[in-house]
Amino acid sequence: MAGVKSETSRSQGVVSTLNKIYWTPPWLKWNSEANNELTWPMNILFGLTGAFSVANLYYSHPILNILADEFGVSDQRSSLIPTVTQAGYAAGLLFIVPMGDIVKRRPMVLSLMFMTAMIWLGCTLTPSFNAFLGLSFVVGFLTVTPQLMFPLAVQYAPQRHRATMISIVMSGLVFGILIARILSGIVAQYTSWRNVYWISFGLQLLIWIFLVFSMPDYPVLSPGTSYPRILLKIVTLPFLKPELEHMSFISFLTMGMFTSFWTTLTFQLSDVFHMSTLVIGLFALIGISPVFLNPIVSRFLIAQMHPHGSLIIAHLVTLAAICIGTFVGTFSIAGPVIWAFFGDLGMNMIIVASRVAIAHVDPKAQNAVNSVYMVHSFCGQLFGTAVGNSLYAQGGWTWSGAFNIAQMIAGLLLLVVRGPHEKHWFGWRGGWNLRKPKENTQPISVPADVEANNEDTVTEEPMGIPAEDGSHKEKIENGRRDDKSETENSP
């Protein structure tokens, strides 16, 4: 009996400790009756969280030679650092992100951010290359916080602003990737490489503090679902949801183009145009510019038409930029500049439009859907880097550019063989109307969940097929008022 009481006491102690660790300020506790739409400040915070988290994967890229000298290893061995980090990230996409459907996301995000910062501190301080390599894998494994931001933006953004809010989170990721390269190259050139990692450590802790006092205690998406079942869903979703697989493969091709360009660009700028390492790093500023234009484009283009139409326009813009960049870039710096600006703008448009298109695929498993999408994107990055570098080594800038042109043409073909309203794998059922839907005839209900601090059941607002106007919500409210009026007038 005493043993049972002791065990119970220990269990209560563990629960009490966890409650203190995952303390939620009163103003952030979930209230199903309140207006829980995503606000602009929170949306921007999500974008910054994505930016300074995903940057962890790219700080080492411009300073691999410096890291090789610091740890006394060969350049080939130092190149394992980004490879191992990306491998950890891939594992995190598969095994951590799906948990966002079955656990509360506030404690999950805060835990991931804090643990990543602590492991990052180990990378900053260690004098051992093997320890640095192992810690880099763990950092990559835990740096999946940005992929938890997208489902939140999809679920809680007002329909009239959904495309714009998704684009802000997406812009944050691209900003983080590019600013990491710039910051790392500049700081490491004039000071120690460890200062790069100290700056990143401080930024991560700052974002964590903001999240502690700002991020609501969002309810669980799919309560009662087991971890093995949600992992199995990742395997089955691509076969059951043609639209998800269609958009994921477009993402594969787009990210293949993106990484192929930025990888081979370094060789072209140094070998053909004889630019210094610092100037090559600053060249990424051209790619950052479209990041700030993307929310505007999303508001006035993507939000105003069917995602399929936005994707066609984005592919054509990107294809034109690649053609100019490929052939002009052999003799003039104007070619890479045009490609970097308009190519990155088109890439952002493709990713945002494809995410809007899959927002309604499975509201009960949004993080599993995101895992499928991101695994395709990640594989596209590996594919683009490997093939792009190989072709550049054999035939130079023209060959790698032709490869990127082929990827964009393949993406366009995918949009042609499956129409905007087709529900199956191929065909044009439903026509080719590319106008924005005026109303949603079949809203998709998000499942009930359990409150953070009691046992009451709360039900989310129905979430319809993504649209940037409020027609669906207005229709629901009108229906509620009509029902209320009929009840009051009934005898």
Coordinates of C-alpha atoms in Angstrom, one line a residue:
M1 CA 0.0 0.0 0.0
A2 CA 2.8 2.3 0.9
G3 CA 4.5 1.5 -2.4
V4 CA 1.3 2.5 -4.3
K5 CA 1.1 5.8 -2.4
S6 CA 4.8 6.5 -3.1
E7 CA 4.3 5.8 -6.8
T8 CA 1.2 8.0 -6.9
S9 CA 3.1 10.8 -5.1
R10 CA 6.0 10.6 -7.6
S11 CA 3.5 10.7 -10.6
Q12 CA 1.9 13.8 -9.1
G13 CA 5.3 15.3 -8.6
V14 CA 6.2 14.7 -12.3
V15 CA 2.8 16.2 -13.4
S16 CA 3.3 19.2 -11.2
T17 CA 6.8 19.8 -12.5
L18 CA 5.6 19.6 -16.1
N19 CA 2.8 22.0 -15.4
K20 CA 5.4 24.5 -14.1
I21 CA 7.7 24.0 -17.1
Y22 CA 4.8 24.4 -19.6
W23 CA 3.2 27.3 -17.7
T24 CA 0.8 29.3 -19.8
P25 CA 0.0 33.0 -19.0
P26 CA -3.7 33.5 -18.2
W27 CA -4.2 35.7 -21.3
L28 CA -2.9 32.9 -23.6
K29 CA -5.1 30.1 -22.2
W30 CA -7.5 28.7 -24.9
N31 CA -11.0 30.1 -24.9
S32 CA -13.2 28.5 -27.6
E33 CA -15.7 31.3 -27.3
A34 CA -13.2 34.1 -28.1
N35 CA -12.1 35.3 -31.5
N36 CA -9.1 33.0 -32.1
E37 CA -8.2 34.2 -35.6
L38 CA -4.5 34.7 -36.3
T39 CA -3.5 38.3 -35.8
W40 CA -0.9 40.2 -37.9
P41 CA 1.6 40.6 -35.0
M42 CA 1.4 36.8 -34.3
N43 CA 1.7 36.1 -38.0
I44 CA 4.9 38.2 -38.2
L45 CA 6.2 36.4 -35.1
F46 CA 5.6 33.1 -36.8
G47 CA 7.5 34.3 -39.8
L48 CA 10.5 35.4 -37.6
T49 CA 10.4 32.1 -35.7
G50 CA 10.7 30.3 -39.0
A51 CA 13.5 32.6 -40.2
F52 CA 15.8 32.3 -37.2
S53 CA 15.1 28.6 -36.8
V54 CA 15.7 27.5 -40.4
A55 CA 18.8 29.7 -40.5
N56 CA 20.5 27.1 -38.2
L57 CA 20.7 24.8 -41.2
Y58 CA 22.6 27.2 -43.4
Y59 CA 25.1 29.2 -41.2
S60 CA 27.9 26.7 -41.9
H61 CA 27.6 26.8 -45.7
P62 CA 29.8 29.8 -46.4
I63 CA 32.4 29.1 -43.7
L64 CA 33.2 25.4 -44.3
N65 CA 36.8 26.2 -45.1
I66 CA 37.1 28.2 -41.9
L67 CA 35.6 25.3 -39.9
A68 CA 38.0 22.9 -41.5
D69 CA 41.0 25.1 -40.4
E70 CA 39.5 25.6 -36.9
F71 CA 39.0 21.8 -36.3
G72 CA 42.1 20.7 -38.2
V73 CA 40.2 18.6 -40.8
S74 CA 40.1 18.4 -44.6
D75 CA 37.7 20.4 -46.6
Q76 CA 36.0 17.2 -47.7
R77 CA 35.4 16.2 -44.1
S78 CA 34.1 19.6 -43.2
S79 CA 31.6 19.3 -46.0
L80 CA 29.9 16.6 -43.8
I81 CA 28.6 19.4 -41.5
P82 CA 25.7 20.6 -43.8
T83 CA 25.1 17.0 -45.0
V84 CA 24.7 15.7 -41.4
T85 CA 22.6 18.7 -40.4
Q86 CA 20.2 18.3 -43.4
A87 CA 20.0 14.5 -42.6
G88 CA 18.9 15.4 -39.1
Y89 CA 16.3 17.9 -40.5
A90 CA 14.9 15.2 -42.8
A91 CA 14.5 12.9 -39.8
G92 CA 12.8 15.6 -37.9
L93 CA 10.3 16.2 -40.8
L94 CA 9.4 12.5 -40.7
F95 CA 9.3 11.8 -36.9
I96 CA 8.7 15.1 -35.1
V97 CA 6.4 17.3 -37.3
P98 CA 3.6 14.7 -37.4
M99 CA 3.4 14.9 -33.6
G100 CA 1.9 18.4 -34.1
D101 CA -1.4 16.7 -34.8
I102 CA -1.6 14.8 -31.6
V103 CA 0.0 17.0 -28.9
K104 CA -0.5 20.6 -27.8
R105 CA 1.5 22.9 -30.1
R106 CA 2.5 25.6 -27.6
P107 CA 4.5 23.3 -25.3
M108 CA 5.8 21.4 -28.3
V109 CA 7.1 24.6 -30.1
L110 CA 8.6 26.1 -26.9
S111 CA 10.3 22.8 -26.0
L112 CA 11.8 22.4 -29.5
M113 CA 13.0 26.0 -29.6
F114 CA 14.6 25.8 -26.1
M115 CA 16.3 22.4 -26.7
T116 CA 17.6 23.6 -30.1
A117 CA 19.2 26.7 -28.5
M118 CA 20.9 24.6 -25.8
I119 CA 22.3 22.1 -28.4
W120 CA 23.4 25.1 -30.5
L121 CA 25.3 26.4 -27.5
G122 CA 27.2 23.1 -27.4
C123 CA 28.1 23.6 -31.1
T124 CA 29.3 27.1 -30.2
L125 CA 31.6 25.9 -27.4
T126 CA 32.9 22.5 -28.4
P127 CA 36.6 22.2 -29.5
S128 CA 36.0 18.7 -31.0
F129 CA 35.0 18.2 -34.6
N130 CA 33.2 14.9 -33.9
A131 CA 31.2 16.5 -31.2
F132 CA 30.4 19.4 -33.5
L133 CA 29.2 17.0 -36.2
G134 CA 27.0 15.0 -33.8
L135 CA 25.5 18.1 -32.3
S136 CA 24.8 19.4 -35.8
F137 CA 22.7 16.4 -36.5
V138 CA 20.7 16.9 -33.3
V139 CA 20.2 20.6 -34.2
G140 CA 18.9 19.6 -37.6
F141 CA 16.6 17.0 -36.1
L142 CA 15.1 19.6 -33.7
T143 CA 15.0 22.5 -36.2
V144 CA 11.5 21.7 -37.5
T145 CA 9.7 24.5 -35.6
P146 CA 9.1 26.4 -38.9
Q147 CA 7.1 23.5 -40.2
L148 CA 4.7 23.7 -37.2
M149 CA 4.0 27.4 -38.1
F150 CA 2.5 26.7 -41.5
P151 CA -0.5 24.5 -40.3
L152 CA -1.2 27.1 -37.6
A153 CA -1.3 29.9 -40.3
V154 CA -3.6 27.7 -42.5
Q155 CA -6.0 26.8 -39.7
Y156 CA -6.3 30.1 -37.8
A157 CA -5.7 32.8 -40.5
P158 CA -9.0 34.6 -41.5
Q159 CA -10.1 33.3 -44.9
R160 CA -9.8 36.8 -46.5
H161 CA -6.1 37.0 -45.5
R162 CA -5.1 33.3 -45.6
A163 CA -2.9 33.5 -48.7
T164 CA -1.2 36.7 -47.5
M165 CA -0.5 35.2 -44.0
I166 CA 0.9 32.0 -45.4
S167 CA 3.1 34.0 -47.7
I168 CA 4.5 35.9 -44.6
V169 CA 5.5 32.6 -43.0
M170 CA 7.0 31.4 -46.3
S171 CA 8.9 34.7 -46.7
G172 CA 10.3 34.2 -43.2
L173 CA 11.8 30.9 -44.2
V174 CA 13.4 32.2 -47.4
F175 CA 14.6 35.2 -45.5
G176 CA 16.2 33.0 -42.9
I177 CA 18.0 30.8 -45.5
L178 CA 19.5 33.8 -47.3
I179 CA 20.3 36.0 -44.3
A180 CA 22.1 33.1 -42.7
R181 CA 24.5 32.9 -45.7
I182 CA 25.1 36.7 -45.7
L183 CA 25.5 37.1 -41.9
S184 CA 27.8 34.1 -41.6
G185 CA 30.0 35.1 -44.4
I186 CA 30.4 38.7 -43.2
V187 CA 30.9 38.0 -39.5
A188 CA 33.3 35.1 -40.1
Q189 CA 35.4 37.2 -42.5
Y190 CA 36.1 40.0 -39.9
T191 CA 35.8 38.1 -36.6
S192 CA 35.6 34.5 -35.3
W193 CA 33.2 32.0 -36.7
R194 CA 32.0 31.3 -33.2
N195 CA 30.5 34.8 -33.1
V196 CA 28.2 33.7 -35.8
Y197 CA 26.9 31.0 -33.6
W198 CA 26.7 33.3 -30.6
I199 CA 24.5 35.7 -32.5
S200 CA 22.3 32.8 -33.6
F201 CA 22.1 31.6 -30.0
G202 CA 20.9 35.0 -28.8
L203 CA 18.3 35.3 -31.6
Q204 CA 16.9 31.9 -30.8
L205 CA 16.5 32.7 -27.1
L206 CA 14.9 36.1 -28.0
I207 CA 12.3 34.5 -30.2
W208 CA 11.7 31.8 -27.5
I209 CA 11.0 34.6 -25.0
F210 CA 8.5 36.3 -27.4
L211 CA 6.8 33.0 -27.9
V212 CA 6.5 32.3 -24.2
F213 CA 4.5 35.5 -23.7
S214 CA 2.7 35.6 -27.0
M215 CA 1.8 32.1 -28.4
P216 CA -1.7 30.9 -27.5
D217 CA -2.3 27.5 -26.1
Y218 CA -3.7 26.1 -29.3
P219 CA -5.8 22.9 -28.9
V220 CA -4.9 19.5 -30.3
L221 CA -5.9 18.8 -33.9
S222 CA -6.6 15.1 -33.6
P223 CA -7.0 14.0 -30.0
G224 CA -7.0 10.3 -29.4
T225 CA -4.9 9.5 -32.4
S226 CA -1.8 7.4 -31.7
Y227 CA 1.7 8.3 -32.9
P228 CA 2.1 5.1 -35.0
R229 CA -1.2 5.9 -36.7
I230 CA -0.2 9.4 -37.6
L231 CA 3.1 8.1 -39.0
L232 CA 1.2 5.6 -41.1
K233 CA -0.9 8.5 -42.4
I234 CA 2.2 10.1 -43.9
V235 CA 2.7 6.9 -46.0
T236 CA -0.9 6.6 -47.1
L237 CA -1.8 10.3 -47.7
P238 CA 0.2 10.6 -51.0
F239 CA -1.8 7.6 -52.5
L240 CA -5.2 8.8 -51.2
K241 CA -5.0 12.5 -51.9
P242 CA -4.1 13.2 -55.6
E243 CA -4.0 17.0 -55.0
L244 CA -1.5 16.6 -52.2
E245 CA 0.9 14.5 -54.2
H246 CA 0.4 16.8 -57.3
M247 CA 1.4 19.9 -55.3
S248 CA 4.1 18.1 -53.4
F249 CA 5.8 17.0 -56.7
I250 CA 5.6 20.6 -58.0
S251 CA 7.3 21.7 -54.8
F252 CA 10.0 19.0 -55.5
L253 CA 10.7 20.5 -58.9
T254 CA 10.6 24.1 -57.6
M255 CA 13.0 23.5 -54.7
G256 CA 15.2 21.5 -57.1
M257 CA 15.5 24.6 -59.3
F258 CA 16.0 26.9 -56.3
T259 CA 18.9 25.0 -54.8
S260 CA 20.5 24.2 -58.1
F261 CA 20.6 27.9 -59.0
W262 CA 22.1 29.1 -55.7
T263 CA 24.6 26.3 -55.6
T264 CA 26.0 26.7 -59.1
L265 CA 25.8 30.5 -58.9
T266 CA 28.8 30.6 -56.5
F267 CA 31.0 28.9 -59.1
Q268 CA 29.7 31.1 -61.9
L269 CA 30.3 34.3 -60.0
S270 CA 33.8 33.3 -58.9
D271 CA 35.0 31.5 -62.1
V272 CA 33.5 33.7 -64.8
F273 CA 33.0 37.1 -63.2
H274 CA 35.9 36.8 -60.7
M275 CA 33.9 38.0 -57.6
S276 CA 35.3 37.8 -54.1
T277 CA 33.7 35.6 -51.4
L278 CA 32.2 38.7 -49.7
V279 CA 30.6 40.0 -52.9
I280 CA 29.2 36.6 -53.6
G281 CA 27.7 36.5 -50.1
L282 CA 26.1 39.9 -50.6
F283 CA 24.6 38.7 -53.9
A284 CA 22.0 37.0 -51.8
L285 CA 20.6 40.4 -51.0
I286 CA 19.0 40.3 -54.5
G287 CA 17.2 37.1 -53.6
I288 CA 16.0 38.7 -50.3
S289 CA 14.2 41.5 -52.1
P290 CA 11.3 39.3 -53.5
V291 CA 10.7 38.1 -49.9
F292 CA 9.2 41.5 -49.0
L293 CA 7.2 41.6 -52.3
N294 CA 5.7 38.2 -51.8
P295 CA 3.0 39.2 -49.3
I296 CA 1.9 42.0 -51.7
V297 CA 1.8 39.6 -54.7
S298 CA -0.1 37.1 -52.6
R299 CA -2.7 39.7 -51.6
F300 CA -3.3 41.0 -55.1
L301 CA -2.8 37.9 -57.2
I302 CA -2.9 34.6 -55.4
A303 CA -5.8 35.8 -53.2
Q304 CA -7.8 36.9 -56.2
M305 CA -7.9 33.6 -58.2
H306 CA -7.8 29.8 -58.0
P307 CA -4.4 28.5 -56.8
H308 CA -4.1 26.7 -60.2
G309 CA -4.1 30.0 -62.0
S310 CA -1.6 31.5 -59.7
L311 CA 0.7 28.5 -60.2
I312 CA 0.6 28.8 -64.0
I313 CA 1.5 32.5 -63.8
A314 CA 4.3 31.8 -61.3
H315 CA 5.7 29.0 -63.4
L316 CA 5.7 31.3 -66.5
V317 CA 7.4 34.1 -64.6
T318 CA 10.1 31.8 -63.2
L319 CA 10.6 30.1 -66.6
A320 CA 11.2 33.4 -68.3
A321 CA 13.6 34.5 -65.6
I322 CA 15.6 31.2 -65.9
C323 CA 15.8 31.5 -69.7
I324 CA 17.2 35.0 -69.5
G325 CA 19.5 34.1 -66.6
T326 CA 20.9 31.1 -68.4
F327 CA 21.7 32.6 -71.7
V328 CA 22.6 36.2 -70.7
G329 CA 24.4 34.9 -67.6
T330 CA 27.2 33.4 -69.8
F331 CA 28.5 36.9 -70.7
S332 CA 26.8 39.5 -68.4
I333 CA 26.1 39.7 -64.7
A334 CA 22.6 41.0 -65.6
G335 CA 21.6 37.4 -66.3
P336 CA 22.1 36.1 -62.7
V337 CA 20.6 39.3 -61.3
I338 CA 17.4 38.9 -63.2
W339 CA 17.2 35.2 -62.4
A340 CA 17.9 35.8 -58.7
F341 CA 15.2 38.5 -58.4
F342 CA 12.3 37.2 -60.6
G343 CA 13.2 33.5 -60.1
D344 CA 13.0 33.8 -56.3
L345 CA 9.8 35.8 -56.6
G346 CA 8.3 33.1 -58.8
M347 CA 9.5 30.4 -56.5
N348 CA 7.8 32.1 -53.5
M349 CA 4.6 32.4 -55.5
I350 CA 4.6 28.7 -56.4
I351 CA 5.2 27.6 -52.8
V352 CA 2.4 29.8 -51.4
A353 CA -0.1 28.9 -54.0
S354 CA 0.6 25.2 -53.6
R355 CA 0.2 25.5 -49.9
V356 CA -3.1 27.3 -50.3
A357 CA -4.2 24.5 -52.6
I358 CA -3.5 21.7 -50.0
A359 CA -4.9 23.6 -47.0
H360 CA -8.2 21.7 -47.0
V361 CA -6.7 18.2 -47.8
D362 CA -7.1 16.8 -44.2
P363 CA -7.9 19.3 -41.4
K364 CA -7.5 16.5 -38.8
A365 CA -3.9 15.9 -39.9
Q366 CA -2.5 19.2 -41.1
N367 CA 1.0 18.5 -39.8
A368 CA 1.0 15.0 -41.4
V369 CA 0.0 16.8 -44.7
N370 CA 2.8 19.3 -44.2
S371 CA 5.3 16.4 -43.5
V372 CA 4.4 14.8 -46.9
Y373 CA 4.8 18.2 -48.6
M374 CA 8.1 19.0 -46.9
V375 CA 9.7 15.6 -47.5
H376 CA 9.1 16.1 -51.2
S377 CA 10.6 19.7 -51.0
F378 CA 13.6 18.4 -49.1
C379 CA 14.2 15.6 -51.6
G380 CA 13.9 18.2 -54.4
Q381 CA 16.7 20.2 -52.7
L382 CA 19.0 17.2 -52.6
F383 CA 18.1 16.3 -56.2
G384 CA 18.6 19.9 -57.5
T385 CA 22.0 20.3 -55.7
A386 CA 23.4 16.9 -56.9
V387 CA 22.2 17.1 -60.5
G388 CA 22.9 20.9 -60.9
N389 CA 26.5 20.6 -59.6
S390 CA 27.2 17.5 -61.8
L391 CA 25.9 19.3 -64.9
Y392 CA 27.8 22.5 -64.1
A393 CA 31.0 20.5 -63.8
Q394 CA 30.4 18.9 -67.2
G395 CA 28.9 21.7 -69.3
G396 CA 29.0 24.9 -67.2
W397 CA 26.3 27.4 -66.6
T398 CA 24.3 26.6 -69.7
W399 CA 23.9 22.9 -68.9
S400 CA 22.8 23.6 -65.3
G401 CA 20.4 26.3 -66.5
A402 CA 18.9 23.9 -69.1
F403 CA 18.3 21.5 -66.3
N404 CA 16.4 24.2 -64.3
I405 CA 14.4 25.1 -67.4
A406 CA 13.4 21.4 -67.8
Q407 CA 12.2 21.3 -64.2
M408 CA 9.9 24.3 -64.6
I409 CA 8.5 22.9 -67.9
A410 CA 7.8 19.7 -66.0
G411 CA 5.9 21.7 -63.4
L412 CA 3.8 23.3 -66.1
L413 CA 3.0 20.0 -67.7
L414 CA 1.7 18.7 -64.3
L415 CA -0.6 21.7 -64.2
V416 CA -1.9 21.0 -67.7
V417 CA -2.6 17.3 -67.3
R418 CA -4.7 17.9 -64.1
G419 CA -7.2 20.6 -64.2
P420 CA -8.0 23.0 -61.3
H421 CA -11.2 21.2 -60.3
E422 CA -10.2 17.6 -61.0
K423 CA -10.5 15.3 -58.1
H424 CA -8.6 12.3 -59.6
W425 CA -5.0 11.9 -60.7
F426 CA -5.5 13.2 -64.3
G427 CA -8.2 15.0 -66.3
W428 CA -10.1 18.2 -66.6
R429 CA -13.4 17.4 -65.0
G430 CA -15.1 20.6 -63.7
G431 CA -13.7 22.8 -66.4
W432 CA -10.9 25.4 -66.4
N433 CA -12.5 28.2 -64.4
L434 CA -9.6 29.9 -62.7
R435 CA -11.6 32.6 -60.9
K436 CA -11.6 32.7 -57.1
P437 CA -14.5 30.7 -55.6
K438 CA -17.3 33.0 -54.5
E439 CA -18.5 30.7 -51.9
N440 CA -17.8 27.3 -50.4
T441 CA -20.7 24.8 -50.7
Q442 CA -19.2 22.1 -48.4
P443 CA -17.3 23.4 -45.4
I444 CA -14.7 21.2 -43.8
S445 CA -15.1 20.8 -40.1
V446 CA -12.1 20.8 -37.8
P447 CA -12.4 18.2 -35.1
A448 CA -13.3 18.8 -31.5
D449 CA -10.5 19.0 -29.0
V450 CA -9.9 19.2 -25.3
E451 CA -9.2 22.5 -23.5
A452 CA -5.7 23.1 -22.1
N453 CA -6.9 23.5 -18.5
N454 CA -10.1 21.5 -18.1
E455 CA -12.0 18.5 -19.5
D456 CA -14.6 20.5 -21.5
T457 CA -14.8 19.8 -25.2
V458 CA -14.4 22.6 -27.6
T459 CA -15.1 22.6 -31.3
E460 CA -13.2 24.7 -33.8
E461 CA -14.7 27.0 -36.3
P462 CA -15.5 25.2 -39.6
M463 CA -12.7 25.8 -42.0
G464 CA -13.6 25.9 -45.7
I465 CA -11.6 25.6 -48.8
P466 CA -9.1 28.4 -48.7
A467 CA -10.3 31.7 -50.0
E468 CA -9.3 35.3 -49.3
D469 CA -12.8 36.7 -48.9
G470 CA -15.1 36.2 -46.0
S471 CA -18.0 34.8 -48.0
H472 CA -18.0 31.4 -46.4
K473 CA -17.8 32.8 -42.8
E474 CA -20.5 35.3 -43.6
K475 CA -22.7 32.6 -45.0
I476 CA -22.3 30.5 -41.8
E477 CA -23.2 33.5 -39.7
N478 CA -26.3 34.3 -41.8
G479 CA -27.3 30.7 -41.4
R480 CA -27.0 30.9 -37.7
R481 CA -29.1 34.1 -37.5
D482 CA -31.8 32.5 -39.7
D483 CA -31.9 29.4 -37.4
K484 CA -32.2 31.6 -34.4
S485 CA -35.0 33.7 -36.0
E486 CA -36.9 30.6 -36.9
T487 CA -36.6 29.3 -33.3
E488 CA -37.8 32.5 -31.8
N489 CA -40.8 32.7 -34.1
S490 CA -41.9 29.1 -33.7
P491 CA -44.9 28.5 -31.4

